[in-house]
Structure formats: C-alpha cells, structure tokens
Amino acid sequence: MQTDKKNKLFLVLIISFSVLAISMSFYFYQVFFSPNALLETEQSYTLKIPSNATFKKVSNQLYDDKVINDVVSFSFVSKVMGYQEAVKPGLYIISPKMTNIELVRHLRSGNQAPVRITFNNIRTKEDLAERITKNLEIDEDQFLSLIEDSVYIRKFDFDEETIMSMFIPNTYEVWWNTSPESLFDRMYKEYQAFWTAERKSKAETIGLSPKEVSTLASIVQSESQKSDERPKIAGVYLNRLRLNMPLQADPTLVFALGDFTIKRVLNVHKEIESPYNTYKYPGLPPGPINLPDINSLEAVLNAEDHKYLYFCAKEDFSGYHAFATNLAQHNANARRYQAALNAAKIY
C-alpha cells in the first residue's frame, strides 16, 4: 500500500515535471523563434544606433517606435546572446516579422546597410560640409573643422585653396556612422581612383596638374550650363594661358566678392584686390571657385583645339556663347548681348 502511494506520487511528479518542461520549452521557443518585429506592417524600419549608445537606448527606441511588440522577450534573448554588452553603432534595416533571435543576430553582427551620399552644385566649403554629411551621423561642423584644418589637409597633399579639388562630385556608399576622418580617407581614395594614368597624361599634355585642371574646370562650369559647349570654353582659356593673357573670367570675381547674387559683373567689380581677380592677375587663381563635376573636368582634359580667345553669352539667352578670335569681333558680340540685356531690363 505504501509502495503504491510512492509510485503514484513519483508518477505525479514525473508528469508535473514533464508538463513544466514542455511549457518552459514552448515558452523559450516562443521567446526565441516567434515573430516580434513589425507585426502590424509590411514595411521595413531603419534603425540608427548612435556611437556609444547603450542597450537600453536601443530597446527603448525599438519599443517606442513600435518596432518590437515585446521588449521583455527581446531583452532576454539579447542577454542570452551577449548583445546587451556588445551594441554596435550603425544603420540597420529591420524587416517585418523578424523573430527575436533573427533581430538580435542582425544587430549583433554589425551588418549595416550602406548610406548613399551625393554632392554636386557646390560653391563653398560650408556647402560641401552640409551636403556631404546630410545623411550621416557626423554633423557639418565636424566635417568643416577638418576641411579648414590646414595641418590635417596637408597629409593629403592639399592646402586651404586647393582642398576642394579633392572631392569629385558623384554618388557614394558609406557607413552611416563613418567618422569625419574615415570620410576624408574615402574621398581621397575616390580622388586617386578618378585620376587614372590616362587622365594624368591628358593633364600633362595641356600643361596642367590635376589640381589646376580642377581649378580651370570650376571656371568653365561657372561659365556654361551647357555640357556640350564646355570643351570649347575650356579651349579658350587654355589658349589664353598659353599666351599669358589674363583669363578675365567673371565668375572668379563673383567668388572673390563672395556675392553669388551678382548677375552682371561691372567695372567696379573688376577692381577688387584678390588673387582670384583674373582681370588683374594672369594665370589660374589659387584654387577652384566651386566643386567642378566630372563633366567639367573632362571638358578641360578634352578641350577643343581652336583659335578662339574670347566668348560672351549669345543675345538670344539660349545659354550658349558667341566665340571670337579677335577683340573687334568679340566687342561686336558683346554689344549685341548688352543691348539684349538692356532691352530685357536685366541689370
């Protein structure tokens, strides 16, 4: 009788333990393998984890933004998998219906999604700093402090006047949490990749260094928005350089004055004392007056070979220019354009 009671008690304990084990197993399975992310949507979520972020900050953000449904289970799995002590900053794409184990593995791996940065139509260092950091963790002031650091930029063999030519306008993929220094290193690599042996050879043929090509390209770009006309304009300036004639490029005066609202350059503007005044000083200015795009750089490297020494805007306001080989012809072209400006009341 006593033995039967013991057997029944043992059986009850076995059954209870089995039920408990099954329940616990089911619970842990649910915790690890049941969907817990973006249960109410089919759209992915972009998570930005700042540098030095804590696990609590990450979990709170995910919960507050309704990315995870159960913060307790997410925290538990994160603890078991060692993620709470190994948060990796960066930008991560979280897919709908991810389980806790999938989400933690994804974040713990540091498998970031790259960010695209695009910059063009840049005039100043401030413009560049704002545009290039727009989608990154670093802010424009951090980047600007480097680009204006004369000691730092010399390691790339540039100075305060030429540093802008290191940045080739294009679209690049970088990590969201890249540092300002890493971004500089990346842009320098892109600069080196652009200046192939073939392009360097073309620059040497026209008597310019890569930095000087950038400077001339910036002027050409300012002179015309018509990409098909830029090689001809580049040819004019190269002819002037060969003859040691002042470039007399109006955009360099606008840059020197720092007033980009100027529509017509007047004689008074030509009196400004600046190394960028190409009416006063022959040769190229010290550096680019904007960030020349690849089309403008190629226009200089593949400049047209002709005899033109002058050009001015056409009176039809088409955006194209009339070219001349002598001053008399140029003055006639200029008078027609000035008359058109006056008739249109553009001052």
PDB file of C-alpha atoms in Angstrom, residues 68-223:
ATOM      1  CA  ILE A  68       9.130  45.287 -31.329  1.00  0.00           C
ATOM      2  CA  ASN A  69       5.973  44.055 -29.694  1.00  0.00           C
ATOM      3  CA  ASP A  70       7.515  42.515 -26.563  1.00  0.00           C
ATOM      4  CA  VAL A  71      10.502  44.325 -25.066  1.00  0.00           C
ATOM      5  CA  VAL A  72      10.941  41.773 -22.262  1.00  0.00           C
ATOM      6  CA  SER A  73      11.481  38.825 -24.586  1.00  0.00           C
ATOM      7  CA  PHE A  74      13.766  40.915 -26.795  1.00  0.00           C
ATOM      8  CA  SER A  75      15.828  41.915 -23.758  1.00  0.00           C
ATOM      9  CA  PHE A  76      16.013  38.324 -22.549  1.00  0.00           C
ATOM     10  CA  VAL A  77      17.249  36.981 -25.895  1.00  0.00           C
ATOM     11  CA  SER A  78      19.709  39.885 -26.145  1.00  0.00           C
ATOM     12  CA  LYS A  79      21.098  38.988 -22.708  1.00  0.00           C
ATOM     13  CA  VAL A  80      21.431  35.296 -23.535  1.00  0.00           C
ATOM     14  CA  MET A  81      23.162  36.073 -26.840  1.00  0.00           C
ATOM     15  CA  GLY A  82      25.511  38.657 -25.337  1.00  0.00           C
ATOM     16  CA  TYR A  83      24.134  41.599 -27.297  1.00  0.00           C
ATOM     17  CA  GLN A  84      23.382  43.796 -24.293  1.00  0.00           C
ATOM     18  CA  GLU A  85      27.115  44.201 -23.694  1.00  0.00           C
ATOM     19  CA  ALA A  86      28.067  44.385 -27.385  1.00  0.00           C
ATOM     20  CA  VAL A  87      25.870  47.038 -29.006  1.00  0.00           C
ATOM     21  CA  LYS A  88      27.314  48.065 -32.379  1.00  0.00           C
ATOM     22  CA  PRO A  89      26.526  51.524 -33.752  1.00  0.00           C
ATOM     23  CA  GLY A  90      25.343  51.973 -37.317  1.00  0.00           C
ATOM     24  CA  LEU A  91      22.309  51.934 -39.571  1.00  0.00           C
ATOM     25  CA  TYR A  92      20.313  48.708 -39.764  1.00  0.00           C
ATOM     26  CA  ILE A  93      17.295  47.690 -41.831  1.00  0.00           C
ATOM     27  CA  ILE A  94      14.774  45.690 -39.809  1.00  0.00           C
ATOM     28  CA  SER A  95      12.377  43.534 -41.801  1.00  0.00           C
ATOM     29  CA  PRO A  96       8.770  42.777 -40.813  1.00  0.00           C
ATOM     30  CA  LYS A  97       8.031  39.638 -38.782  1.00  0.00           C
ATOM     31  CA  MET A  98      11.641  39.141 -37.668  1.00  0.00           C
ATOM     32  CA  THR A  99      11.981  36.896 -34.612  1.00  0.00           C
ATOM     33  CA  ASN A 100      13.957  37.947 -31.572  1.00  0.00           C
ATOM     34  CA  ILE A 101      16.830  35.656 -32.469  1.00  0.00           C
ATOM     35  CA  GLU A 102      16.913  36.961 -36.041  1.00  0.00           C
ATOM     36  CA  LEU A 103      16.802  40.573 -34.871  1.00  0.00           C
ATOM     37  CA  VAL A 104      19.495  40.126 -32.223  1.00  0.00           C
ATOM     38  CA  ARG A 105      21.756  38.239 -34.626  1.00  0.00           C
ATOM     39  CA  HIS A 106      21.309  41.005 -37.186  1.00  0.00           C
ATOM     40  CA  LEU A 107      22.159  43.794 -34.753  1.00  0.00           C
ATOM     41  CA  ARG A 108      24.955  41.890 -33.046  1.00  0.00           C
ATOM     42  CA  SER A 109      26.629  41.106 -36.386  1.00  0.00           C
ATOM     43  CA  GLY A 110      27.171  44.787 -37.178  1.00  0.00           C
ATOM     44  CA  ASN A 111      25.823  44.096 -40.668  1.00  0.00           C
ATOM     45  CA  GLN A 112      24.933  47.683 -41.519  1.00  0.00           C
ATOM     46  CA  ALA A 113      23.123  48.952 -44.578  1.00  0.00           C
ATOM     47  CA  PRO A 114      25.222  51.490 -46.521  1.00  0.00           C
ATOM     48  CA  VAL A 115      24.075  55.076 -46.931  1.00  0.00           C
ATOM     49  CA  ARG A 116      24.263  56.936 -50.217  1.00  0.00           C
ATOM     50  CA  ILE A 117      25.752  60.413 -50.229  1.00  0.00           C
ATOM     51  CA  THR A 118      25.524  62.680 -53.263  1.00  0.00           C
ATOM     52  CA  PHE A 119      27.029  66.108 -53.664  1.00  0.00           C
ATOM     53  CA  ASN A 120      27.119  68.433 -56.656  1.00  0.00           C
ATOM     54  CA  ASN A 121      26.450  72.096 -57.441  1.00  0.00           C
ATOM     55  CA  ILE A 122      28.701  73.035 -54.526  1.00  0.00           C
ATOM     56  CA  ARG A 123      30.189  76.522 -54.223  1.00  0.00           C
ATOM     57  CA  THR A 124      31.824  76.714 -50.818  1.00  0.00           C
ATOM     58  CA  LYS A 125      33.325  74.535 -48.115  1.00  0.00           C
ATOM     59  CA  GLU A 126      30.266  75.237 -45.988  1.00  0.00           C
ATOM     60  CA  ASP A 127      28.030  73.973 -48.810  1.00  0.00           C
ATOM     61  CA  LEU A 128      30.106  70.819 -49.110  1.00  0.00           C
ATOM     62  CA  ALA A 129      30.085  70.149 -45.354  1.00  0.00           C
ATOM     63  CA  GLU A 130      26.311  70.489 -45.236  1.00  0.00           C
ATOM     64  CA  ARG A 131      25.653  68.299 -48.288  1.00  0.00           C
ATOM     65  CA  ILE A 132      28.160  65.511 -47.670  1.00  0.00           C
ATOM     66  CA  THR A 133      27.073  64.927 -44.052  1.00  0.00           C
ATOM     67  CA  LYS A 134      23.337  65.253 -44.679  1.00  0.00           C
ATOM     68  CA  ASN A 135      22.573  61.546 -44.216  1.00  0.00           C
ATOM     69  CA  LEU A 136      25.387  60.708 -41.798  1.00  0.00           C
ATOM     70  CA  GLU A 137      25.827  60.628 -38.037  1.00  0.00           C
ATOM     71  CA  ILE A 138      28.558  63.271 -38.131  1.00  0.00           C
ATOM     72  CA  ASP A 139      27.386  66.863 -38.410  1.00  0.00           C
ATOM     73  CA  GLU A 140      28.578  69.508 -40.808  1.00  0.00           C
ATOM     74  CA  ASP A 141      30.608  71.375 -38.177  1.00  0.00           C
ATOM     75  CA  GLN A 142      32.727  68.295 -37.508  1.00  0.00           C
ATOM     76  CA  PHE A 143      33.479  67.892 -41.185  1.00  0.00           C
ATOM     77  CA  LEU A 144      34.008  71.605 -41.757  1.00  0.00           C
ATOM     78  CA  SER A 145      36.556  71.773 -38.950  1.00  0.00           C
ATOM     79  CA  LEU A 146      38.653  69.175 -40.789  1.00  0.00           C
ATOM     80  CA  ILE A 147      38.384  70.714 -44.233  1.00  0.00           C
ATOM     81  CA  GLU A 148      39.530  74.020 -42.733  1.00  0.00           C
ATOM     82  CA  ASP A 149      42.371  72.421 -40.748  1.00  0.00           C
ATOM     83  CA  SER A 150      45.486  73.444 -42.687  1.00  0.00           C
ATOM     84  CA  VAL A 151      47.673  70.900 -40.886  1.00  0.00           C
ATOM     85  CA  TYR A 152      45.265  67.992 -41.375  1.00  0.00           C
ATOM     86  CA  ILE A 153      44.634  68.508 -45.099  1.00  0.00           C
ATOM     87  CA  ARG A 154      48.351  68.676 -45.852  1.00  0.00           C
ATOM     88  CA  LYS A 155      48.579  64.942 -45.230  1.00  0.00           C
ATOM     89  CA  PHE A 156      46.577  64.571 -48.448  1.00  0.00           C
ATOM     90  CA  ASP A 157      48.928  66.994 -50.249  1.00  0.00           C
ATOM     91  CA  PHE A 158      46.372  69.815 -50.442  1.00  0.00           C
ATOM     92  CA  ASP A 159      46.206  73.282 -48.938  1.00  0.00           C
ATOM     93  CA  GLU A 160      43.397  75.661 -47.962  1.00  0.00           C
ATOM     94  CA  GLU A 161      42.955  76.871 -51.540  1.00  0.00           C
ATOM     95  CA  THR A 162      43.090  73.525 -53.353  1.00  0.00           C
ATOM     96  CA  ILE A 163      41.398  71.117 -50.912  1.00  0.00           C
ATOM     97  CA  MET A 164      38.029  71.391 -52.667  1.00  0.00           C
ATOM     98  CA  SER A 165      39.516  69.767 -55.759  1.00  0.00           C
ATOM     99  CA  MET A 166      39.967  66.547 -53.776  1.00  0.00           C
ATOM    100  CA  PHE A 167      36.204  65.961 -53.771  1.00  0.00           C
ATOM    101  CA  ILE A 168      34.857  64.506 -57.010  1.00  0.00           C
ATOM    102  CA  PRO A 169      31.075  65.084 -57.220  1.00  0.00           C
ATOM    103  CA  ASN A 170      29.279  61.759 -57.509  1.00  0.00           C
ATOM    104  CA  THR A 171      27.143  59.324 -55.525  1.00  0.00           C
ATOM    105  CA  TYR A 172      28.993  57.180 -52.999  1.00  0.00           C
ATOM    106  CA  GLU A 173      28.022  54.495 -50.497  1.00  0.00           C
ATOM    107  CA  VAL A 174      29.420  54.859 -46.978  1.00  0.00           C
ATOM    108  CA  TRP A 175      28.525  53.714 -43.471  1.00  0.00           C
ATOM    109  CA  TRP A 176      26.114  55.982 -41.600  1.00  0.00           C
ATOM    110  CA  ASN A 177      28.406  56.149 -38.552  1.00  0.00           C
ATOM    111  CA  THR A 178      31.615  56.762 -40.509  1.00  0.00           C
ATOM    112  CA  SER A 179      33.921  59.237 -38.791  1.00  0.00           C
ATOM    113  CA  PRO A 180      34.953  62.558 -40.384  1.00  0.00           C
ATOM    114  CA  GLU A 181      38.483  61.205 -40.769  1.00  0.00           C
ATOM    115  CA  SER A 182      37.277  58.000 -42.428  1.00  0.00           C
ATOM    116  CA  LEU A 183      35.131  60.038 -44.790  1.00  0.00           C
ATOM    117  CA  PHE A 184      38.159  62.116 -45.770  1.00  0.00           C
ATOM    118  CA  ASP A 185      40.156  58.945 -46.375  1.00  0.00           C
ATOM    119  CA  ARG A 186      37.372  57.584 -48.582  1.00  0.00           C
ATOM    120  CA  MET A 187      37.133  60.766 -50.636  1.00  0.00           C
ATOM    121  CA  TYR A 188      40.890  60.779 -51.128  1.00  0.00           C
ATOM    122  CA  LYS A 189      40.740  57.207 -52.427  1.00  0.00           C
ATOM    123  CA  GLU A 190      37.994  58.246 -54.839  1.00  0.00           C
ATOM    124  CA  TYR A 191      40.147  61.175 -55.962  1.00  0.00           C
ATOM    125  CA  GLN A 192      43.060  58.854 -56.619  1.00  0.00           C
ATOM    126  CA  ALA A 193      40.789  56.434 -58.482  1.00  0.00           C
ATOM    127  CA  PHE A 194      39.483  59.242 -60.696  1.00  0.00           C
ATOM    128  CA  TRP A 195      42.953  60.454 -61.622  1.00  0.00           C
ATOM    129  CA  THR A 196      43.970  57.482 -63.692  1.00  0.00           C
ATOM    130  CA  ALA A 197      47.220  57.356 -65.630  1.00  0.00           C
ATOM    131  CA  GLU A 198      45.270  58.301 -68.766  1.00  0.00           C
ATOM    132  CA  ARG A 199      43.739  61.403 -67.203  1.00  0.00           C
ATOM    133  CA  LYS A 200      47.071  62.455 -65.705  1.00  0.00           C
ATOM    134  CA  SER A 201      48.631  62.089 -69.143  1.00  0.00           C
ATOM    135  CA  LYS A 202      45.945  64.304 -70.687  1.00  0.00           C
ATOM    136  CA  ALA A 203      46.520  66.921 -67.990  1.00  0.00           C
ATOM    137  CA  GLU A 204      50.239  66.869 -68.657  1.00  0.00           C
ATOM    138  CA  THR A 205      49.606  67.291 -72.381  1.00  0.00           C
ATOM    139  CA  ILE A 206      47.745  70.558 -71.800  1.00  0.00           C
ATOM    140  CA  GLY A 207      50.357  71.714 -69.295  1.00  0.00           C
ATOM    141  CA  LEU A 208      48.275  71.451 -66.139  1.00  0.00           C
ATOM    142  CA  SER A 209      48.438  69.470 -62.912  1.00  0.00           C
ATOM    143  CA  PRO A 210      45.304  67.636 -61.687  1.00  0.00           C
ATOM    144  CA  LYS A 211      44.683  70.442 -59.171  1.00  0.00           C
ATOM    145  CA  GLU A 212      44.987  73.057 -61.912  1.00  0.00           C
ATOM    146  CA  VAL A 213      42.578  71.067 -64.076  1.00  0.00           C
ATOM    147  CA  SER A 214      40.061  71.264 -61.223  1.00  0.00           C
ATOM    148  CA  THR A 215      40.572  75.000 -60.896  1.00  0.00           C
ATOM    149  CA  LEU A 216      40.052  75.630 -64.610  1.00  0.00           C
ATOM    150  CA  ALA A 217      37.117  73.198 -64.697  1.00  0.00           C
ATOM    151  CA  SER A 218      35.422  75.161 -61.913  1.00  0.00           C
ATOM    152  CA  ILE A 219      35.623  78.311 -64.039  1.00  0.00           C
ATOM    153  CA  VAL A 220      34.379  76.513 -67.150  1.00  0.00           C
ATOM    154  CA  GLN A 221      31.473  75.081 -65.170  1.00  0.00           C
ATOM    155  CA  SER A 222      30.511  78.537 -63.921  1.00  0.00           C
ATOM    156  CA  GLU A 223      30.612  79.942 -67.428  1.00  0.00           C
TER     157      GLU A 223
END
